[in-house]
Short mmCIF file of C-alpha atoms and ligand atoms in Angstrom, two decimals:
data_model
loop_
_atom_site.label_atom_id
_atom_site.label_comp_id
_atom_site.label_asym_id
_atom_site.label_seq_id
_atom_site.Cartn_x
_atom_site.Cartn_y
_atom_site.Cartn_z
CA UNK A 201 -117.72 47.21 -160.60
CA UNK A 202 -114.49 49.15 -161.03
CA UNK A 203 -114.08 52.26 -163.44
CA UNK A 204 -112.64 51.94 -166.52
CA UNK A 205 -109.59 54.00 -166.50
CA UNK A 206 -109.12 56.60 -169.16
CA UNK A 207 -106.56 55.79 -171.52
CA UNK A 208 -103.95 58.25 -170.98
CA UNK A 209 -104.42 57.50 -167.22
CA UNK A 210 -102.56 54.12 -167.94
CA UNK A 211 -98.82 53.61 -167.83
CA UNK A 212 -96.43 54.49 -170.83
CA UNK A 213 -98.40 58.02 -171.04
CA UNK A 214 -96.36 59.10 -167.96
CA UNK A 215 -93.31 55.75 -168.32
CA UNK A 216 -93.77 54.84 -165.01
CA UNK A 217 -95.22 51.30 -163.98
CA UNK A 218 -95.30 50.45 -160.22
CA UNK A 219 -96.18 47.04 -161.18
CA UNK A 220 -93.09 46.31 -163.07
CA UNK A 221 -89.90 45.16 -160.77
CA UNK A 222 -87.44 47.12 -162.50
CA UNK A 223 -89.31 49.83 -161.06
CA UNK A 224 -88.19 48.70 -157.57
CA UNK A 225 -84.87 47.89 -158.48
CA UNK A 226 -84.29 51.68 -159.01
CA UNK A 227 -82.20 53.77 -156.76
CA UNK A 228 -84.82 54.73 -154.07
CA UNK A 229 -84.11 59.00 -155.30
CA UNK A 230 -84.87 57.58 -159.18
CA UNK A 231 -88.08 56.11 -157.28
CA UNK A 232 -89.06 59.63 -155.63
CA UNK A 233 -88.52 61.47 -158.31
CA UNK A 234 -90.74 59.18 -160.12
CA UNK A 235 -93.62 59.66 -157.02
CA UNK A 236 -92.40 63.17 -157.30
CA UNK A 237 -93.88 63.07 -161.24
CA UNK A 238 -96.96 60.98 -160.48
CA UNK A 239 -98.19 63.46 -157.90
CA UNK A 240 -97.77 66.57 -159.91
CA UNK A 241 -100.23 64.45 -162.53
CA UNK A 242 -102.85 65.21 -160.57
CA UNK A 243 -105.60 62.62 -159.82
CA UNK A 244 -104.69 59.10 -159.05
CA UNK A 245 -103.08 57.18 -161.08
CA UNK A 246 -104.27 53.83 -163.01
CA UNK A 247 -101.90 50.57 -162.99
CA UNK A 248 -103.45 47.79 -164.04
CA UNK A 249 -102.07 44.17 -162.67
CA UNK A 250 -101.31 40.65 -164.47
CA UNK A 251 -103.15 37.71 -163.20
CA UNK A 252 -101.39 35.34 -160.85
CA UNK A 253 -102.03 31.81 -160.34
CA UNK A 254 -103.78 30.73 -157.09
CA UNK A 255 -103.67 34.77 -156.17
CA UNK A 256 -107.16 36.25 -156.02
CA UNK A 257 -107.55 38.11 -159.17
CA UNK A 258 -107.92 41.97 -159.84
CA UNK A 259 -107.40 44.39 -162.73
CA UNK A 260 -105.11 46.66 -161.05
CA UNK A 261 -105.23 49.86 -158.19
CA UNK A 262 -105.19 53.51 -158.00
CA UNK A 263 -101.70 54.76 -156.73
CA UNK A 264 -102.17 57.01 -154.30
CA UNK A 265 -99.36 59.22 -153.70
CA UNK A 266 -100.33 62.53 -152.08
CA UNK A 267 -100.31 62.74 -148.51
CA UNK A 268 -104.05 64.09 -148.21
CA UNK A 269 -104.93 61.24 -150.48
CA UNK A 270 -102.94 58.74 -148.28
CA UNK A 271 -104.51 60.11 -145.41
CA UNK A 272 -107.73 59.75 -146.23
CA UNK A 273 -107.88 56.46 -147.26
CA UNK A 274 -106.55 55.78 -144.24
CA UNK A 275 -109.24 57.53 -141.89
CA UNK A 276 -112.35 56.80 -144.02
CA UNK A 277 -112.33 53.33 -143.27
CA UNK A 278 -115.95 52.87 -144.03
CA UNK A 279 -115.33 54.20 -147.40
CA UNK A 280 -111.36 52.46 -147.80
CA UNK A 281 -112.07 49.00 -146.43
CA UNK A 282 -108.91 46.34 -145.49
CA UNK A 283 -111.44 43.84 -146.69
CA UNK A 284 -110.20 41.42 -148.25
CA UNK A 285 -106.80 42.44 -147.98
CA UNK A 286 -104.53 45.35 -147.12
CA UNK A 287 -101.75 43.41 -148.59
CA UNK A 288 -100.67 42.60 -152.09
CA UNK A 289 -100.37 40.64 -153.90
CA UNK A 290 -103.79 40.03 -152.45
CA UNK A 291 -104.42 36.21 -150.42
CA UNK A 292 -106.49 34.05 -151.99
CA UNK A 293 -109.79 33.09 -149.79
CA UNK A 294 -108.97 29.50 -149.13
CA UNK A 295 -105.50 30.89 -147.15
CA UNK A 296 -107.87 33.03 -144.92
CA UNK A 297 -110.14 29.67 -144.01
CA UNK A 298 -106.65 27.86 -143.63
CA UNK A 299 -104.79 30.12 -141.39
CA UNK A 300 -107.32 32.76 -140.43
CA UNK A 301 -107.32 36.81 -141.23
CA UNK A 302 -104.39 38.95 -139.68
CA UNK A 303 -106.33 41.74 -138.20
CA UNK A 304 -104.71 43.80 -140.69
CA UNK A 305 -106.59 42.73 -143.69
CA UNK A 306 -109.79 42.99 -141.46
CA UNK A 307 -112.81 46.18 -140.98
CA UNK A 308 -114.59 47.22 -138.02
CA UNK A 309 -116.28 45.49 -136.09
CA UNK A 310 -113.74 42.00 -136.22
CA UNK A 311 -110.85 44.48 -136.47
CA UNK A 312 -111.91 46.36 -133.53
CA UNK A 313 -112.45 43.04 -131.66
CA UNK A 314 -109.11 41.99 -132.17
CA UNK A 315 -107.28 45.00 -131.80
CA UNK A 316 -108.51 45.36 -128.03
CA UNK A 317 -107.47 42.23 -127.15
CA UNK A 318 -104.14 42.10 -128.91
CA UNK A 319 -103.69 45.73 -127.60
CA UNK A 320 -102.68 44.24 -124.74
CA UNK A 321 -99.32 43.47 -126.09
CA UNK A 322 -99.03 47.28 -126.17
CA UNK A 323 -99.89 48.96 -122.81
CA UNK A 324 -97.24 51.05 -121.73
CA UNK A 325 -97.12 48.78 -118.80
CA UNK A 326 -96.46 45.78 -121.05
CA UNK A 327 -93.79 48.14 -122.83
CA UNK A 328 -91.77 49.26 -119.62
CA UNK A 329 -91.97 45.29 -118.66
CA UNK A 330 -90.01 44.70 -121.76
CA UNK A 331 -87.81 47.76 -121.53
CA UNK A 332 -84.95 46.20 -119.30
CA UNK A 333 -85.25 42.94 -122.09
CA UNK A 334 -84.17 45.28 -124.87
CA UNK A 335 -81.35 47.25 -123.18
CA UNK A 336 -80.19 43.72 -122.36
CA UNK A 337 -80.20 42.82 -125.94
CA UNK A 338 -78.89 45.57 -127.43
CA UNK A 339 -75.86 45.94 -124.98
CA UNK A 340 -75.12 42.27 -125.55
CA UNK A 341 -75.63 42.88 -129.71
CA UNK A 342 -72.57 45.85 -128.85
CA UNK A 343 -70.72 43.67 -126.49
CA UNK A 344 -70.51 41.30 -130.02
CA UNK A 345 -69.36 44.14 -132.60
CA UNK A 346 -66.34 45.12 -130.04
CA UNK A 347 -65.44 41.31 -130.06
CA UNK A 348 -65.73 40.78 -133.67
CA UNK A 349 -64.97 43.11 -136.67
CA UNK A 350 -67.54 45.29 -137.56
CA UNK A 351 -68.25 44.33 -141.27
CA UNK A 352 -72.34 44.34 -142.04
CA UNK A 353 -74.34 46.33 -139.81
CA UNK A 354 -77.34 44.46 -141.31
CA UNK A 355 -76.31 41.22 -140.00
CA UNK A 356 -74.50 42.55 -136.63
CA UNK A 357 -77.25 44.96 -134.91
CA UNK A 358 -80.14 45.74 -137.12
CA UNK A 359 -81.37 42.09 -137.86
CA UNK A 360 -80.65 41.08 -134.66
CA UNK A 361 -82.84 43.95 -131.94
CA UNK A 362 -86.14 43.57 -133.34
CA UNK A 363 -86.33 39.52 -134.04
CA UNK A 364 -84.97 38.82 -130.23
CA UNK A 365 -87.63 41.25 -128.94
CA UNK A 366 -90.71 39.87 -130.53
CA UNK A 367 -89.87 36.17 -129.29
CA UNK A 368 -89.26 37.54 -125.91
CA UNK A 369 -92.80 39.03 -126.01
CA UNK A 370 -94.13 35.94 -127.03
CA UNK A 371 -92.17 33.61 -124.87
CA UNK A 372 -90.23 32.02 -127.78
CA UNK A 373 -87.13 30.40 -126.25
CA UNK A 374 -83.73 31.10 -127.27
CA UNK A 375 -83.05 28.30 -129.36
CA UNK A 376 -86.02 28.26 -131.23
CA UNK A 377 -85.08 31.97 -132.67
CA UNK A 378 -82.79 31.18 -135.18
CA UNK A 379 -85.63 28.44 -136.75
CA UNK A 380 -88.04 31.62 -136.29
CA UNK A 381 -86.03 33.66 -138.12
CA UNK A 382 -85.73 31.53 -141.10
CA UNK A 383 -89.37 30.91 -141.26
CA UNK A 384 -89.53 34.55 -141.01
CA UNK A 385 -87.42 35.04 -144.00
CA UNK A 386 -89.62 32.00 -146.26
CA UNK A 387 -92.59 34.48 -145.43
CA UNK A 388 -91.28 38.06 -146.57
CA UNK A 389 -89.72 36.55 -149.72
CA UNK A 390 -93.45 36.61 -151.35
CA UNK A 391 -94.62 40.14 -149.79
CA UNK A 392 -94.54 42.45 -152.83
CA UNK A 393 -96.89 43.64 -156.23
CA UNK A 394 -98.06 40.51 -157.64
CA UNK A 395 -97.10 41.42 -161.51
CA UNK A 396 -93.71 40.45 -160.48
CA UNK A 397 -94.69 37.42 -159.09
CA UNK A 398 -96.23 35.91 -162.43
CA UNK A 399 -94.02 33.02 -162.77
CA UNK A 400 -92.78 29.78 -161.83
CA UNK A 401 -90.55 31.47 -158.95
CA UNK A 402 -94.13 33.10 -157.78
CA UNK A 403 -94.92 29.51 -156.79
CA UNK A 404 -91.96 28.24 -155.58
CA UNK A 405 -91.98 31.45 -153.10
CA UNK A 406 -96.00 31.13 -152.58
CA UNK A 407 -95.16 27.20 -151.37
CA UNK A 408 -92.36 28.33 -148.97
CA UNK A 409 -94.63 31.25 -147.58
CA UNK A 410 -97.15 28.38 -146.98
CA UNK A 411 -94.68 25.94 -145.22
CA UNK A 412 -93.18 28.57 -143.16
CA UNK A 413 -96.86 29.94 -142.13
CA UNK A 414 -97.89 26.15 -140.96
CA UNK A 415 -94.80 25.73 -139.11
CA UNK A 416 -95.04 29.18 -137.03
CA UNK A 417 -98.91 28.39 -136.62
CA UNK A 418 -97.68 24.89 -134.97
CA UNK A 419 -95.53 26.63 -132.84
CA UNK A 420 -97.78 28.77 -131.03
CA UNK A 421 -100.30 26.14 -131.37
CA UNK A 422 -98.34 24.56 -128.74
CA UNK A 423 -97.45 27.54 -126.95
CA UNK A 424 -101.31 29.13 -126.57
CA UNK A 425 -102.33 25.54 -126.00
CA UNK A 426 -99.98 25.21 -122.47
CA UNK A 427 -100.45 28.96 -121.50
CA UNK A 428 -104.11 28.37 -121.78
CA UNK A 429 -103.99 25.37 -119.17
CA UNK A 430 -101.12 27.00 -117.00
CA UNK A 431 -101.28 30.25 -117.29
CA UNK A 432 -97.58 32.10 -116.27
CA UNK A 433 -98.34 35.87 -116.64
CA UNK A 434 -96.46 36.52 -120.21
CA UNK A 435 -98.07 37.77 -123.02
CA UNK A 436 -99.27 34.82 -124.69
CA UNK A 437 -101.05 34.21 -121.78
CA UNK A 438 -102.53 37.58 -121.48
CA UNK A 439 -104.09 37.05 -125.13
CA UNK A 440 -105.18 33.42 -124.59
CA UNK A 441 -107.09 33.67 -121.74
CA UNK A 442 -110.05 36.13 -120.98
CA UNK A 443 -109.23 39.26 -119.88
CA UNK A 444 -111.31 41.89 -117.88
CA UNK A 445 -113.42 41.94 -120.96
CA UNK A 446 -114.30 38.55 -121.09
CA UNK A 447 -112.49 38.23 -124.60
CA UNK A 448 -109.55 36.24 -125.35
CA UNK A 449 -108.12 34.96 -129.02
CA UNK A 450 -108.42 31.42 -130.10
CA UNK A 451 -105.45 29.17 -130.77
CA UNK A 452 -105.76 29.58 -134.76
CA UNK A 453 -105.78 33.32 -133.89
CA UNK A 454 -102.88 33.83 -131.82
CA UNK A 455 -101.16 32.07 -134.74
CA UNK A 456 -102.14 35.03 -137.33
CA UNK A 457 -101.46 37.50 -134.45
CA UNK A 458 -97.79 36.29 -134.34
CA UNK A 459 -96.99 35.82 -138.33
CA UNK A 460 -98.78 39.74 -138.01
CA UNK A 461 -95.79 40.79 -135.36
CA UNK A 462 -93.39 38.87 -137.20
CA UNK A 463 -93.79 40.60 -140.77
CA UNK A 464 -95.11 43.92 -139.33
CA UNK A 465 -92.64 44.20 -136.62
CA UNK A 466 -89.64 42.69 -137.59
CA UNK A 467 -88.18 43.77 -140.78
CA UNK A 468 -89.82 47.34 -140.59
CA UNK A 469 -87.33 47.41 -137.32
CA UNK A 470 -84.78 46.39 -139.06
CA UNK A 471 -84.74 48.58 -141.93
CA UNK A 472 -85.38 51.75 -139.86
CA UNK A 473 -82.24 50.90 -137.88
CA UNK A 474 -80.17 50.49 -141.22
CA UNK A 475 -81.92 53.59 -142.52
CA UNK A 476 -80.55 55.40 -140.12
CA UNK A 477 -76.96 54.27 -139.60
CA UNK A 478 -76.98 55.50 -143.52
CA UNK A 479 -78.96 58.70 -142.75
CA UNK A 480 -76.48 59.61 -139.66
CA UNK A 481 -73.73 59.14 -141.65
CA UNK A 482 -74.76 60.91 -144.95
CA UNK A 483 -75.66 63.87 -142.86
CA UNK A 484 -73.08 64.36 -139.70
CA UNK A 485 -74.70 67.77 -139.03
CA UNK A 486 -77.47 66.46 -137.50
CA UNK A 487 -75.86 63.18 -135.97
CA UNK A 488 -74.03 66.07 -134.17
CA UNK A 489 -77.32 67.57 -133.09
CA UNK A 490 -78.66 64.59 -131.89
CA UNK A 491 -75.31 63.20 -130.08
CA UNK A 492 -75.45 66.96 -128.46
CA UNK A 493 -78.53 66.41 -126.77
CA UNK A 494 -79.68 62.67 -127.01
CA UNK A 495 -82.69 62.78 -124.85
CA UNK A 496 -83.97 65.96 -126.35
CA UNK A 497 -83.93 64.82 -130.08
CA UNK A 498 -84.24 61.24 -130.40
CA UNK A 499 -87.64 61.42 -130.46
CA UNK A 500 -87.48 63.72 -133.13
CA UNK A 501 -85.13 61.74 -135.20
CA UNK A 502 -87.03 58.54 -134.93
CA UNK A 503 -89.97 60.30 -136.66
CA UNK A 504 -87.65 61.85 -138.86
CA UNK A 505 -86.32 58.48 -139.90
CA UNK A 506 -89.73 57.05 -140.77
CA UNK A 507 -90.82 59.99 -143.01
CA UNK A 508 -87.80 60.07 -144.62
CA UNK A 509 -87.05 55.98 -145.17
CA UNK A 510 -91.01 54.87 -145.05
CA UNK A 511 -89.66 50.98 -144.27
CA UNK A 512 -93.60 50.35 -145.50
CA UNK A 513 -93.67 51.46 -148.77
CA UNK A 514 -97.49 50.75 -149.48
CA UNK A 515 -101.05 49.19 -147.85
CA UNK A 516 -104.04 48.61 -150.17
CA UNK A 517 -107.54 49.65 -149.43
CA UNK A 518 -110.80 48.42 -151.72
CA UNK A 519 -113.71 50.73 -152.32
CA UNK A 520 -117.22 50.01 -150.25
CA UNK A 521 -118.89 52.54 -152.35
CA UNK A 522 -118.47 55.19 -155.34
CA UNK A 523 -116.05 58.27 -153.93
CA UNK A 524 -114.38 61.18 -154.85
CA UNK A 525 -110.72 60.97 -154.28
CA UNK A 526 -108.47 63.31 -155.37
CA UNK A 527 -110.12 64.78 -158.31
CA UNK A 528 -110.57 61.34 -159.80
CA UNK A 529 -114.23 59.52 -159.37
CA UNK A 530 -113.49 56.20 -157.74
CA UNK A 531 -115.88 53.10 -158.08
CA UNK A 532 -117.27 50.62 -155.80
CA UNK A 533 -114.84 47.48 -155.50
CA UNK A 534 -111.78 49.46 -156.85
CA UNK A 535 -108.02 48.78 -155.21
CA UNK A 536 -106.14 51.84 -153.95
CA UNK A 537 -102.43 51.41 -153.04
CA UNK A 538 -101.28 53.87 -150.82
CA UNK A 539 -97.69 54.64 -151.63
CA UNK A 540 -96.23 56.10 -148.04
CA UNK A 541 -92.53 57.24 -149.30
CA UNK A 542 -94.73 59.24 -152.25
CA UNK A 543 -96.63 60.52 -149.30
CA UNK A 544 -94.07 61.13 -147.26
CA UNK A 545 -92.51 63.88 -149.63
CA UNK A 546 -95.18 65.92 -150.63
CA UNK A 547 -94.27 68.98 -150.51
CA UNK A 548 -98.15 70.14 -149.80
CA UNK A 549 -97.66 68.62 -146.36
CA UNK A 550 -93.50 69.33 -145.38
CA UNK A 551 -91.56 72.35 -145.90
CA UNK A 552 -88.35 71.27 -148.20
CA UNK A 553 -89.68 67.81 -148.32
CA UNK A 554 -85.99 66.28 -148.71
CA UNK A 555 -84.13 67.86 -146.37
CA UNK A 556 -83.55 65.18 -143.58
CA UNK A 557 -83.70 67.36 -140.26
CA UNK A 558 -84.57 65.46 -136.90
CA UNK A 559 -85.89 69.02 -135.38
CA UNK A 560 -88.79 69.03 -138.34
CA UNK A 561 -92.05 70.21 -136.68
CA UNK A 562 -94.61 69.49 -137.22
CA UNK A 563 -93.68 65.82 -138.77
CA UNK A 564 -97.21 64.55 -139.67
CA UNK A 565 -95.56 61.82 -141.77
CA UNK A 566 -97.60 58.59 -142.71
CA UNK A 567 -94.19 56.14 -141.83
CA UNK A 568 -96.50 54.04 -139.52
CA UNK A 569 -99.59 54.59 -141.62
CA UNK A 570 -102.29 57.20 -141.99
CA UNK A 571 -104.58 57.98 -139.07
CA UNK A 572 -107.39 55.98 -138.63
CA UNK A 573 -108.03 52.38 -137.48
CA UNK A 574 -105.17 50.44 -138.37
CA UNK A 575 -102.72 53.04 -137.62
CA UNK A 576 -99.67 50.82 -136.81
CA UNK A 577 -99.92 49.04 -133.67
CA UNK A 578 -96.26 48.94 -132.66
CA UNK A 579 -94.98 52.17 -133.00
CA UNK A 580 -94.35 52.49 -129.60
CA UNK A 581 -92.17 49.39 -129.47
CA UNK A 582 -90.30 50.42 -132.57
CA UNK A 583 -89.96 53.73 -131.26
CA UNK A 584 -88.57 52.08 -127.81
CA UNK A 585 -86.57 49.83 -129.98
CA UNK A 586 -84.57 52.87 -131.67
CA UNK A 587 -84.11 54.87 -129.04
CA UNK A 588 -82.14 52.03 -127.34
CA UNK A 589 -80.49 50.59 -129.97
CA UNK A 590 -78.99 54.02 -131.21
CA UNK A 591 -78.12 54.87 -127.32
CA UNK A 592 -75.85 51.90 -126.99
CA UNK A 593 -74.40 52.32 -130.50
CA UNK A 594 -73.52 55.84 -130.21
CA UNK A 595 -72.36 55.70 -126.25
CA UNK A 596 -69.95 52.42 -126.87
CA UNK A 597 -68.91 52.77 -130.89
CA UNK A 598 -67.65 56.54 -130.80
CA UNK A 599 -67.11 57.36 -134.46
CA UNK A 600 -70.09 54.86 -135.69
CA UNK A 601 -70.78 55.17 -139.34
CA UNK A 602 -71.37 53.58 -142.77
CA UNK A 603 -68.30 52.83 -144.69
CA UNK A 604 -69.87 52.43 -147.82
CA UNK A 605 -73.34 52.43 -150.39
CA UNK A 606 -76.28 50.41 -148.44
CA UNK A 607 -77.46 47.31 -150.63
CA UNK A 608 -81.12 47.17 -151.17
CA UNK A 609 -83.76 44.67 -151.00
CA UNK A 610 -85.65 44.21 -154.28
CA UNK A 611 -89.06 44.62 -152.60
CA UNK A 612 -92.19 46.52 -153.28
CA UNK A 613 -93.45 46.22 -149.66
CA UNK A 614 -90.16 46.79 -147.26
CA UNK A 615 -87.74 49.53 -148.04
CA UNK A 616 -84.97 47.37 -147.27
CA UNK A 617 -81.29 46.93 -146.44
CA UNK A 618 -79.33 43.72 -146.82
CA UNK A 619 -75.58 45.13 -146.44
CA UNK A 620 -74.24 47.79 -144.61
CA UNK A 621 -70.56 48.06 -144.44
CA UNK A 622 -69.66 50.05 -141.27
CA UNK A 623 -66.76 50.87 -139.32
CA UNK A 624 -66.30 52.79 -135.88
CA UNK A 625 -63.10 54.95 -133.89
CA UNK A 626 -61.91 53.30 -130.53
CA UNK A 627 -60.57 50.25 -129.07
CA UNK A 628 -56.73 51.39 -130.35
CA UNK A 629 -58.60 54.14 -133.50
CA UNK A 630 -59.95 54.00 -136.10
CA UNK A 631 -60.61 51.39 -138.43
CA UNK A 632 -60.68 51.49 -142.66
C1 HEM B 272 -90.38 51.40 -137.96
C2 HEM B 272 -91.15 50.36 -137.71
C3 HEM B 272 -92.56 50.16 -138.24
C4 HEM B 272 -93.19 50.71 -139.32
C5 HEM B 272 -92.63 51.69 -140.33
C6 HEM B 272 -94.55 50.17 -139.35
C7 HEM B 272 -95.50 50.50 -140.30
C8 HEM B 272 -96.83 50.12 -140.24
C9 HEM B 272 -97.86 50.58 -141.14
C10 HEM B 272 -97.63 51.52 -142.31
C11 HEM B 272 -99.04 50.04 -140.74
C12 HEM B 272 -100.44 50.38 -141.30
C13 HEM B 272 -101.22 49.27 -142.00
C14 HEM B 272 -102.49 49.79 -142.65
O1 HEM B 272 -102.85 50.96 -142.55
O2 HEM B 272 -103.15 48.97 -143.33
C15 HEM B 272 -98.75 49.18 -139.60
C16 HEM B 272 -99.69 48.40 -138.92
C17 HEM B 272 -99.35 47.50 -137.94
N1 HEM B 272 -98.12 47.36 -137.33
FE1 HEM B 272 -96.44 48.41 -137.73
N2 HEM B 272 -94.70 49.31 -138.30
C18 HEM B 272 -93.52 49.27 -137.59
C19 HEM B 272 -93.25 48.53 -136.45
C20 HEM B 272 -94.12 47.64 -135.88
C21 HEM B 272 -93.82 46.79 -134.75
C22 HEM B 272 -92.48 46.80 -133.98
C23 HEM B 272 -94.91 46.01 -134.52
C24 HEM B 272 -95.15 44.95 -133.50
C25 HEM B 272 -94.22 44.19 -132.97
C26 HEM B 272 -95.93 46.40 -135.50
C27 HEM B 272 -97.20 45.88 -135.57
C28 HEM B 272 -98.20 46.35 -136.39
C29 HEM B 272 -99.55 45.81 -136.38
C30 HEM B 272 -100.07 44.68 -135.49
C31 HEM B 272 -100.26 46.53 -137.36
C32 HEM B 272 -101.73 46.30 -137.78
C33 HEM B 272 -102.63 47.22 -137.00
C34 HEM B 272 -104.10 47.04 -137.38
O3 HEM B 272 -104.42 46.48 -138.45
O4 HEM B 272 -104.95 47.52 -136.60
N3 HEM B 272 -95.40 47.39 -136.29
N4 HEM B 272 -97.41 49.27 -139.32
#
């Protein structure tokens, strides 16, 4: 199983390792320029990985980092499976029996099961049911910045939109968000390459990602288990109870289903907001185009925010079968990681790759992951989310922008923003 990569395919013959943190710590355009090098080597690229404790073990993956490559991967899903996990550092198997498989980490024909019946989260009826819900929320997020002082746009608007809007969907009550969101947090905190994670903080974090998965799985336990004897038309309902199909999830799977919306859907959100408070401001010209004709470009600058920020910075795929990928010869049971800002960039697939420009067309960018089966779920709700949010902040905060550098999340999964200093003109001028 598993080629033996050629020597000068490993890293130190190039000085890049993915694996290593101080990789990630880099400023994101050290990063790029780094993709920028690994793509002009050609073929994929060999990183092997440390071994973990209590993570299922592996010699290392294939970086993929061209946007043909990416998108391949992503369609040949017979060929690329999800199987066992699309994540890394990889589950091990006993936390699959435990808590069940996020659809996610799962192939045709279980995948496919699941995604019908969770799809119903997702119908544009479903979506224009929540619409009103998120113009509430993000008028009452601005109603909060004009009462406070705008300090951390992090913490003020971007945490805030996306969190409120999945516990709506599922029926989670006001006061239990704030316990949701700290669970949340216990969860993301171990999302990442595992070579980082080979040491006593690795377990600490792998024990909190545990406790916080238990307690979310016990609340919508609870929930699935009292929409499934009185059904009251939300969505947990929808999913718990057989639909025209005759398929509905279990209990144990509706929990999986939700720690899925809360990873996939929450801090991706988050971070695309933050990305582009930064972008807007860095580049005014084409805040001004947008703010000239809002209707007409948002949805051009949503997708132009994704393939410019990928808040996903990688999925991982594992080979059913030998393939050719790339110019390299790939083995049965390898590990691919699919590196979407690398992707994103490639100048084989977008004219002047990093030029930021919301009018870009075509925009085939892999933000919300390649085409094929797994091709992200919610796009439409972040897509709904964004165009809202950025309405009501550019309508009520005239003069909206960053004040100063974005601080990043050390993360090899989300491209993330903890602090965002911002400032906006009104309400007796401008502030410093
Ligand atoms: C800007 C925001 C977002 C980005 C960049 C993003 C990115 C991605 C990516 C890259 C994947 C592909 C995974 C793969 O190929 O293995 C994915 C899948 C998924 N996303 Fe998103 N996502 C976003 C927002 C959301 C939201 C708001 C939700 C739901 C509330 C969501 C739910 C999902 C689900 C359920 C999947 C798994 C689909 C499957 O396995 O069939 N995402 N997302």
């Amino acid at each position: 199983m598993g080629a033996d990569p050629a020597p000068a395919a490993r890293p130190g013959a190039h000085g890049i390792d993915l694996v290593d943190m101080a990789f990630w710590a880099r400023l994101p355009s050290e990063r790029l320029a780094d993709f920028a090098r690994l793509r002009e080597l050609g073929p994929p690229v060999w990183f092997p990985e440390p071994r973990v404790p209590f993570v299922r073990s592996g010699k290392g993956f294939y970086a993929l980092v061209r946007h043909a490559d990416v998108v391949e991967a992503s369609r040949n899903a017979a060929v690329f499976s999800s199987e066992p996990a699309a994540t890394s550092p990889e589950p091990p198997p006993w936390l699959a029996k435990v808590f069940g498989t996020p659809m996610v980490n799962m192939d045709d024909p279980r995948h496919a099961r699941l995604r019908r019946i969770v799809f119903r989260a997702f119908t544009p009826r479903m979506l224009a049911g929540i619409e009103a819900e998120i113009r509430a929320t993000a008028a009452r997020i601005v109603d909060e910045v004009i009462a406070d002082e705008p300090h951390d746009f992090v913490e003020q608007v971007a945490a805030r939109l996306p969190i409120n809007v999945i516990c709506a969907m599922m029926g989670i009550p006001e006061r239990a968000r704030p316990y949701v969101l700290s669970r949340i947090d216990a969860m993301t905190a171990y999302s990442g390459v595992r070579g980082s994670l080979a040491s006593p903080r690795a377990l600490r974090l792998l024990y909190g990602n545990l406790r916080a998965i238990v307690d979310l799985h016990r609340l919508v336990a609870r929930l699935g288990r009292a929409r499934r004897e009185a059904p009251t038309g939300d969505l947990v309902s929808a999913l718990v109870n057989a639909g025209e199909s005759g398929e509905a999830l279990s209990v144990r799977e509706l929990g999986s289903f939700f720690d899925l919306l809360l990873v996939a859907g929450n801090e991706t959100t988050r971070n695309a907001l933050a990305h582009g408070l930064h972008l807007f401001t860095e580049h005014p010209d084409q805040r001004d185009l947008l703010l000239a004709d809002y209707d007409a470009r948002i949805g051009g600058a949503i997708e132009e925010i994704v393939r410019y920020v990928s808040p996903i910075v990688q999925f991982r795929r594992t080979l059913t079968r030998d393939h050719e990928l790339g110019g390299r010869r790939l083995r049965a049971g390898d590990k691919v990681v699919l590196f979407y800002p690398a992707a994103n960039r490639d100048p084989e697939a977008f004219a002047d790759p990093d030029a930021f420009d919301i009018t870009r067309k075509p925009n085939p960018h892999v933000g919300f992951g390649g085409p094929g089966p797994h091709l992200c779920l919610g796009a439409n709700l972040a897509r709904m989310e964004l165009r809202i949010m950025f309405r009501e902040l550019f309508d009520r905060l005239p003069g909206l922008r960053a004040t100063g550098e974005p601080e990043y999340l050390l993360s090899s999964f989300d491209n993330g923003i903890t602090r965002l200093p911002f400032t906006y003109t009104g309400r007796g001028g401008s502030r410093p």
